[in-house]
PDB file of C-alpha atoms in Angstrom:
ATOM      1  CA  UNK A   1     -22.702  99.259 -17.627  1.00  0.00           C
ATOM      2  CA  UNK A   2     -23.768  95.783 -20.514  1.00  0.00           C
ATOM      3  CA  UNK A   3     -21.681  93.272 -19.317  1.00  0.00           C
ATOM      4  CA  UNK A   4     -22.440  94.114 -15.503  1.00  0.00           C
ATOM      5  CA  UNK A   5     -25.649  93.725 -15.854  1.00  0.00           C
ATOM      6  CA  UNK A   6     -24.731  89.943 -17.726  1.00  0.00           C
ATOM      7  CA  UNK A   7     -22.149  89.175 -14.967  1.00  0.00           C
ATOM      8  CA  UNK A   8     -25.081  89.670 -12.392  1.00  0.00           C
ATOM      9  CA  UNK A   9     -28.036  87.802 -14.591  1.00  0.00           C
ATOM     10  CA  UNK A  10     -25.497  84.665 -15.692  1.00  0.00           C
ATOM     11  CA  UNK A  11     -22.651  84.902 -12.430  1.00  0.00           C
ATOM     12  CA  UNK A  12     -21.105  81.619 -13.399  1.00  0.00           C
ATOM     13  CA  UNK A  13     -21.706  81.527 -17.130  1.00  0.00           C
ATOM     14  CA  UNK A  14     -19.827  84.365 -18.288  1.00  0.00           C
ATOM     15  CA  UNK A  15     -16.231  83.066 -18.050  1.00  0.00           C
ATOM     16  CA  UNK A  16     -13.857  85.979 -19.656  1.00  0.00           C
ATOM     17  CA  UNK A  17     -14.975  90.258 -21.125  1.00  0.00           C
ATOM     18  CA  UNK A  18     -13.433  91.885 -23.958  1.00  0.00           C
ATOM     19  CA  UNK A  19     -12.437  94.998 -24.784  1.00  0.00           C
ATOM     20  CA  UNK A  20     -12.195  96.018 -28.176  1.00  0.00           C
ATOM     21  CA  UNK A  21     -11.940  99.749 -29.098  1.00  0.00           C
ATOM     22  CA  UNK A  22     -15.707  99.988 -28.244  1.00  0.00           C
ATOM     23  CA  UNK A  23     -16.787  96.678 -28.255  1.00  0.00           C
ATOM     24  CA  UNK A  24     -16.968  94.665 -25.292  1.00  0.00           C
ATOM     25  CA  UNK A  25     -17.409  91.227 -25.647  1.00  0.00           C
ATOM     26  CA  UNK A  26     -18.212  88.797 -23.493  1.00  0.00           C
ATOM     27  CA  UNK A  27     -17.399  84.152 -23.407  1.00  0.00           C
ATOM     28  CA  UNK A  28     -20.733  82.253 -22.679  1.00  0.00           C
ATOM     29  CA  UNK A  29     -20.913  79.176 -21.944  1.00  0.00           C
ATOM     30  CA  UNK A  30     -22.288  77.453 -25.202  1.00  0.00           C
ATOM     31  CA  UNK A  31     -25.952  76.018 -22.763  1.00  0.00           C
ATOM     32  CA  UNK A  32     -26.872  79.650 -22.186  1.00  0.00           C
ATOM     33  CA  UNK A  33     -25.882  81.608 -25.197  1.00  0.00           C
ATOM     34  CA  UNK A  34     -30.177  81.157 -26.167  1.00  0.00           C
ATOM     35  CA  UNK A  35     -31.047  82.655 -22.688  1.00  0.00           C
ATOM     36  CA  UNK A  36     -28.359  85.572 -22.409  1.00  0.00           C
ATOM     37  CA  UNK A  37     -29.867  86.488 -25.871  1.00  0.00           C
ATOM     38  CA  UNK A  38     -33.065  86.621 -24.754  1.00  0.00           C
ATOM     39  CA  UNK A  39     -31.991  88.973 -22.011  1.00  0.00           C
ATOM     40  CA  UNK A  40     -29.212  91.169 -24.284  1.00  0.00           C
ATOM     41  CA  UNK A  41     -32.917  91.212 -27.114  1.00  0.00           C
ATOM     42  CA  UNK A  42     -35.332  91.778 -24.745  1.00  0.00           C
ATOM     43  CA  UNK A  43     -33.950  93.835 -21.297  1.00  0.00           C
ATOM     44  CA  UNK A  44     -31.234  95.970 -23.215  1.00  0.00           C
ATOM     45  CA  UNK A  45     -32.450  96.813 -26.166  1.00  0.00           C
ATOM     46  CA  UNK A  46     -30.626  95.224 -28.303  1.00  0.00           C
ATOM     47  CA  UNK A  47     -32.519  94.589 -30.773  1.00  0.00           C
ATOM     48  CA  UNK A  48     -30.592  94.661 -34.068  1.00  0.00           C
ATOM     49  CA  UNK A  49     -28.339  92.055 -35.266  1.00  0.00           C
ATOM     50  CA  UNK A  50     -25.121  92.277 -36.665  1.00  0.00           C
ATOM     51  CA  UNK A  51     -23.050  89.624 -37.472  1.00  0.00           C
ATOM     52  CA  UNK A  52     -23.019  86.680 -36.213  1.00  0.00           C
ATOM     53  CA  UNK A  53     -19.829  84.140 -37.114  1.00  0.00           C
ATOM     54  CA  UNK A  54     -16.750  82.177 -36.195  1.00  0.00           C
ATOM     55  CA  UNK A  55     -13.486  81.277 -35.384  1.00  0.00           C
ATOM     56  CA  UNK A  56     -11.232  78.090 -35.623  1.00  0.00           C
ATOM     57  CA  UNK A  57      -8.278  78.619 -33.079  1.00  0.00           C
ATOM     58  CA  UNK A  58      -7.387  74.676 -33.590  1.00  0.00           C
ATOM     59  CA  UNK A  59      -7.799  73.212 -30.347  1.00  0.00           C
ATOM     60  CA  UNK A  60     -11.668  74.949 -30.300  1.00  0.00           C
ATOM     61  CA  UNK A  61     -14.624  76.439 -33.345  1.00  0.00           C
ATOM     62  CA  UNK A  62     -15.215  79.957 -31.354  1.00  0.00           C
ATOM     63  CA  UNK A  63     -19.039  81.346 -32.405  1.00  0.00           C
ATOM     64  CA  UNK A  64     -19.892  84.726 -32.125  1.00  0.00           C
ATOM     65  CA  UNK A  65     -22.189  87.467 -32.377  1.00  0.00           C
ATOM     66  CA  UNK A  66     -22.795  91.041 -32.789  1.00  0.00           C
ATOM     67  CA  UNK A  67     -25.458  92.589 -31.637  1.00  0.00           C
ATOM     68  CA  UNK A  68     -26.534  96.807 -31.662  1.00  0.00           C
ATOM     69  CA  UNK A  69     -28.905  99.152 -29.446  1.00  0.00           C
ATOM     70  CA  UNK A  70     -29.524 101.332 -32.004  1.00  0.00           C
ATOM     71  CA  UNK A  71     -31.504 103.938 -29.346  1.00  0.00           C
ATOM     72  CA  UNK A  72     -27.410 104.307 -27.532  1.00  0.00           C
ATOM     73  CA  UNK A  73     -25.893 103.614 -29.966  1.00  0.00           C
ATOM     74  CA  UNK A  74     -23.937 100.330 -28.285  1.00  0.00           C
ATOM     75  CA  UNK A  75     -23.038  97.203 -29.663  1.00  0.00           C
ATOM     76  CA  UNK A  76     -21.883  94.150 -27.719  1.00  0.00           C
ATOM     77  CA  UNK A  77     -20.455  90.541 -29.073  1.00  0.00           C
ATOM     78  CA  UNK A  78     -21.052  88.169 -27.079  1.00  0.00           C
ATOM     79  CA  UNK A  79     -18.697  84.545 -27.797  1.00  0.00           C
ATOM     80  CA  UNK A  80     -19.059  81.312 -27.089  1.00  0.00           C
ATOM     81  CA  UNK A  81     -16.617  77.761 -27.460  1.00  0.00           C
ATOM     82  CA  UNK A  82     -16.655  74.633 -29.228  1.00  0.00           C
ATOM     83  CA  UNK A  83     -16.129  71.097 -28.956  1.00  0.00           C
ATOM     84  CA  UNK A  84     -13.712  71.426 -32.731  1.00  0.00           C
ATOM     85  CA  UNK A  85     -15.252  68.137 -33.587  1.00  0.00           C
ATOM     86  CA  UNK A  86     -18.587  68.430 -33.127  1.00  0.00           C
ATOM     87  CA  UNK A  87     -19.409  72.471 -32.869  1.00  0.00           C
ATOM     88  CA  UNK A  88     -23.143  72.556 -31.535  1.00  0.00           C
ATOM     89  CA  UNK A  89     -24.510  75.572 -30.439  1.00  0.00           C
ATOM     90  CA  UNK A  90     -28.417  76.694 -30.072  1.00  0.00           C
ATOM     91  CA  UNK A  91     -29.406  79.107 -32.838  1.00  0.00           C
ATOM     92  CA  UNK A  92     -29.809  82.391 -32.474  1.00  0.00           C
ATOM     93  CA  UNK A  93     -32.752  82.726 -34.633  1.00  0.00           C
ATOM     94  CA  UNK A  94     -35.172  82.793 -33.090  1.00  0.00           C
ATOM     95  CA  UNK A  95     -34.499  86.140 -30.921  1.00  0.00           C
ATOM     96  CA  UNK A  96     -33.192  87.561 -33.714  1.00  0.00           C
ATOM     97  CA  UNK A  97     -34.758  86.383 -36.943  1.00  0.00           C
ATOM     98  CA  UNK A  98     -31.399  88.558 -39.334  1.00  0.00           C
ATOM     99  CA  UNK A  99     -29.007  86.191 -38.054  1.00  0.00           C
ATOM    100  CA  UNK A 100     -29.812  83.707 -40.051  1.00  0.00           C
ATOM    101  CA  UNK A 101     -28.179  84.249 -43.602  1.00  0.00           C
ATOM    102  CA  UNK A 102     -25.503  84.638 -41.419  1.00  0.00           C
ATOM    103  CA  UNK A 103     -25.575  81.944 -38.905  1.00  0.00           C
ATOM    104  CA  UNK A 104     -25.780  79.858 -42.256  1.00  0.00           C
ATOM    105  CA  UNK A 105     -22.753  81.077 -43.566  1.00  0.00           C
ATOM    106  CA  UNK A 106     -20.855  80.022 -40.034  1.00  0.00           C
ATOM    107  CA  UNK A 107     -22.733  76.808 -40.495  1.00  0.00           C
ATOM    108  CA  UNK A 108     -21.154  76.287 -44.448  1.00  0.00           C
ATOM    109  CA  UNK A 109     -18.117  78.220 -43.873  1.00  0.00           C
ATOM    110  CA  UNK A 110     -16.990  76.452 -40.786  1.00  0.00           C
ATOM    111  CA  UNK A 111     -19.102  73.256 -39.593  1.00  0.00           C
ATOM    112  CA  UNK A 112     -21.078  75.197 -37.285  1.00  0.00           C
ATOM    113  CA  UNK A 113     -24.510  72.994 -36.104  1.00  0.00           C
ATOM    114  CA  UNK A 114     -26.584  75.845 -34.895  1.00  0.00           C
ATOM    115  CA  UNK A 115     -29.224  73.408 -33.785  1.00  0.00           C
ATOM    116  CA  UNK A 116     -32.905  74.380 -34.437  1.00  0.00           C
ATOM    117  CA  UNK A 117     -32.309  76.272 -37.108  1.00  0.00           C
ATOM    118  CA  UNK A 118     -34.936  76.850 -39.561  1.00  0.00           C
ATOM    119  CA  UNK A 119     -33.382  75.879 -42.494  1.00  0.00           C
ATOM    120  CA  UNK A 120     -30.245  74.869 -41.594  1.00  0.00           C
ATOM    121  CA  UNK A 121     -27.925  74.832 -45.176  1.00  0.00           C
ATOM    122  CA  UNK A 122     -25.434  75.599 -47.458  1.00  0.00           C
ATOM    123  CA  UNK A 123     -25.474  79.272 -48.515  1.00  0.00           C
ATOM    124  CA  UNK A 124     -22.704  80.180 -50.230  1.00  0.00           C
ATOM    125  CA  UNK A 125     -21.084  76.232 -51.574  1.00  0.00           C
ATOM    126  CA  UNK A 126     -22.153  73.886 -53.551  1.00  0.00           C
ATOM    127  CA  UNK A 127     -24.769  70.711 -51.864  1.00  0.00           C
ATOM    128  CA  UNK A 128     -21.855  68.314 -52.950  1.00  0.00           C
ATOM    129  CA  UNK A 129     -19.409  70.186 -51.771  1.00  0.00           C
ATOM    130  CA  UNK A 130     -17.171  68.188 -48.613  1.00  0.00           C
ATOM    131  CA  UNK A 131     -15.464  69.541 -45.919  1.00  0.00           C
ATOM    132  CA  UNK A 132     -15.613  73.894 -44.599  1.00  0.00           C
ATOM    133  CA  UNK A 133     -13.043  76.059 -45.909  1.00  0.00           C
ATOM    134  CA  UNK A 134     -12.461  78.270 -42.891  1.00  0.00           C
ATOM    135  CA  UNK A 135     -10.905  75.719 -40.691  1.00  0.00           C
ATOM    136  CA  UNK A 136      -7.725  75.044 -40.011  1.00  0.00           C
ATOM    137  CA  UNK A 137      -7.120  71.410 -40.699  1.00  0.00           C
ATOM    138  CA  UNK A 138      -9.218  71.905 -44.153  1.00  0.00           C
ATOM    139  CA  UNK A 139      -7.189  70.865 -47.306  1.00  0.00           C
ATOM    140  CA  UNK A 140      -7.981  71.906 -50.171  1.00  0.00           C
ATOM    141  CA  UNK A 141      -8.211  69.234 -53.428  1.00  0.00           C
ATOM    142  CA  UNK A 142      -6.194  69.790 -56.347  1.00  0.00           C
TER     143      UNK A 142
END
């Protein structure tokens, strides 16, 4: 099982595991997300990036990635909880270039700063837009 392999390789960094229907989801220490992504792609065969997104949980921002192993048909999700006031995490575009626009959208709408992203700028909203509309503390101006 994928989660067992992740626990063996990253014993201190796997903070939680849930199974949502047929989607194994691991919560990881943000400090290892880039190494974990490389391992998942290179050693476990999850070569297709599907989605990167974020969620405002009020006390933190959660960054989540979904990937697919096309050989086995397995999906995997992994997520990291980030500081709400300054959410920062490594970009996974060096591992999966297809995460580029997904991370830009999470940056634009939630304010997640993806370190070392090759082109981190707004993708949906105008450059002069203030704030991040998917944050729970966002207030629309009339």
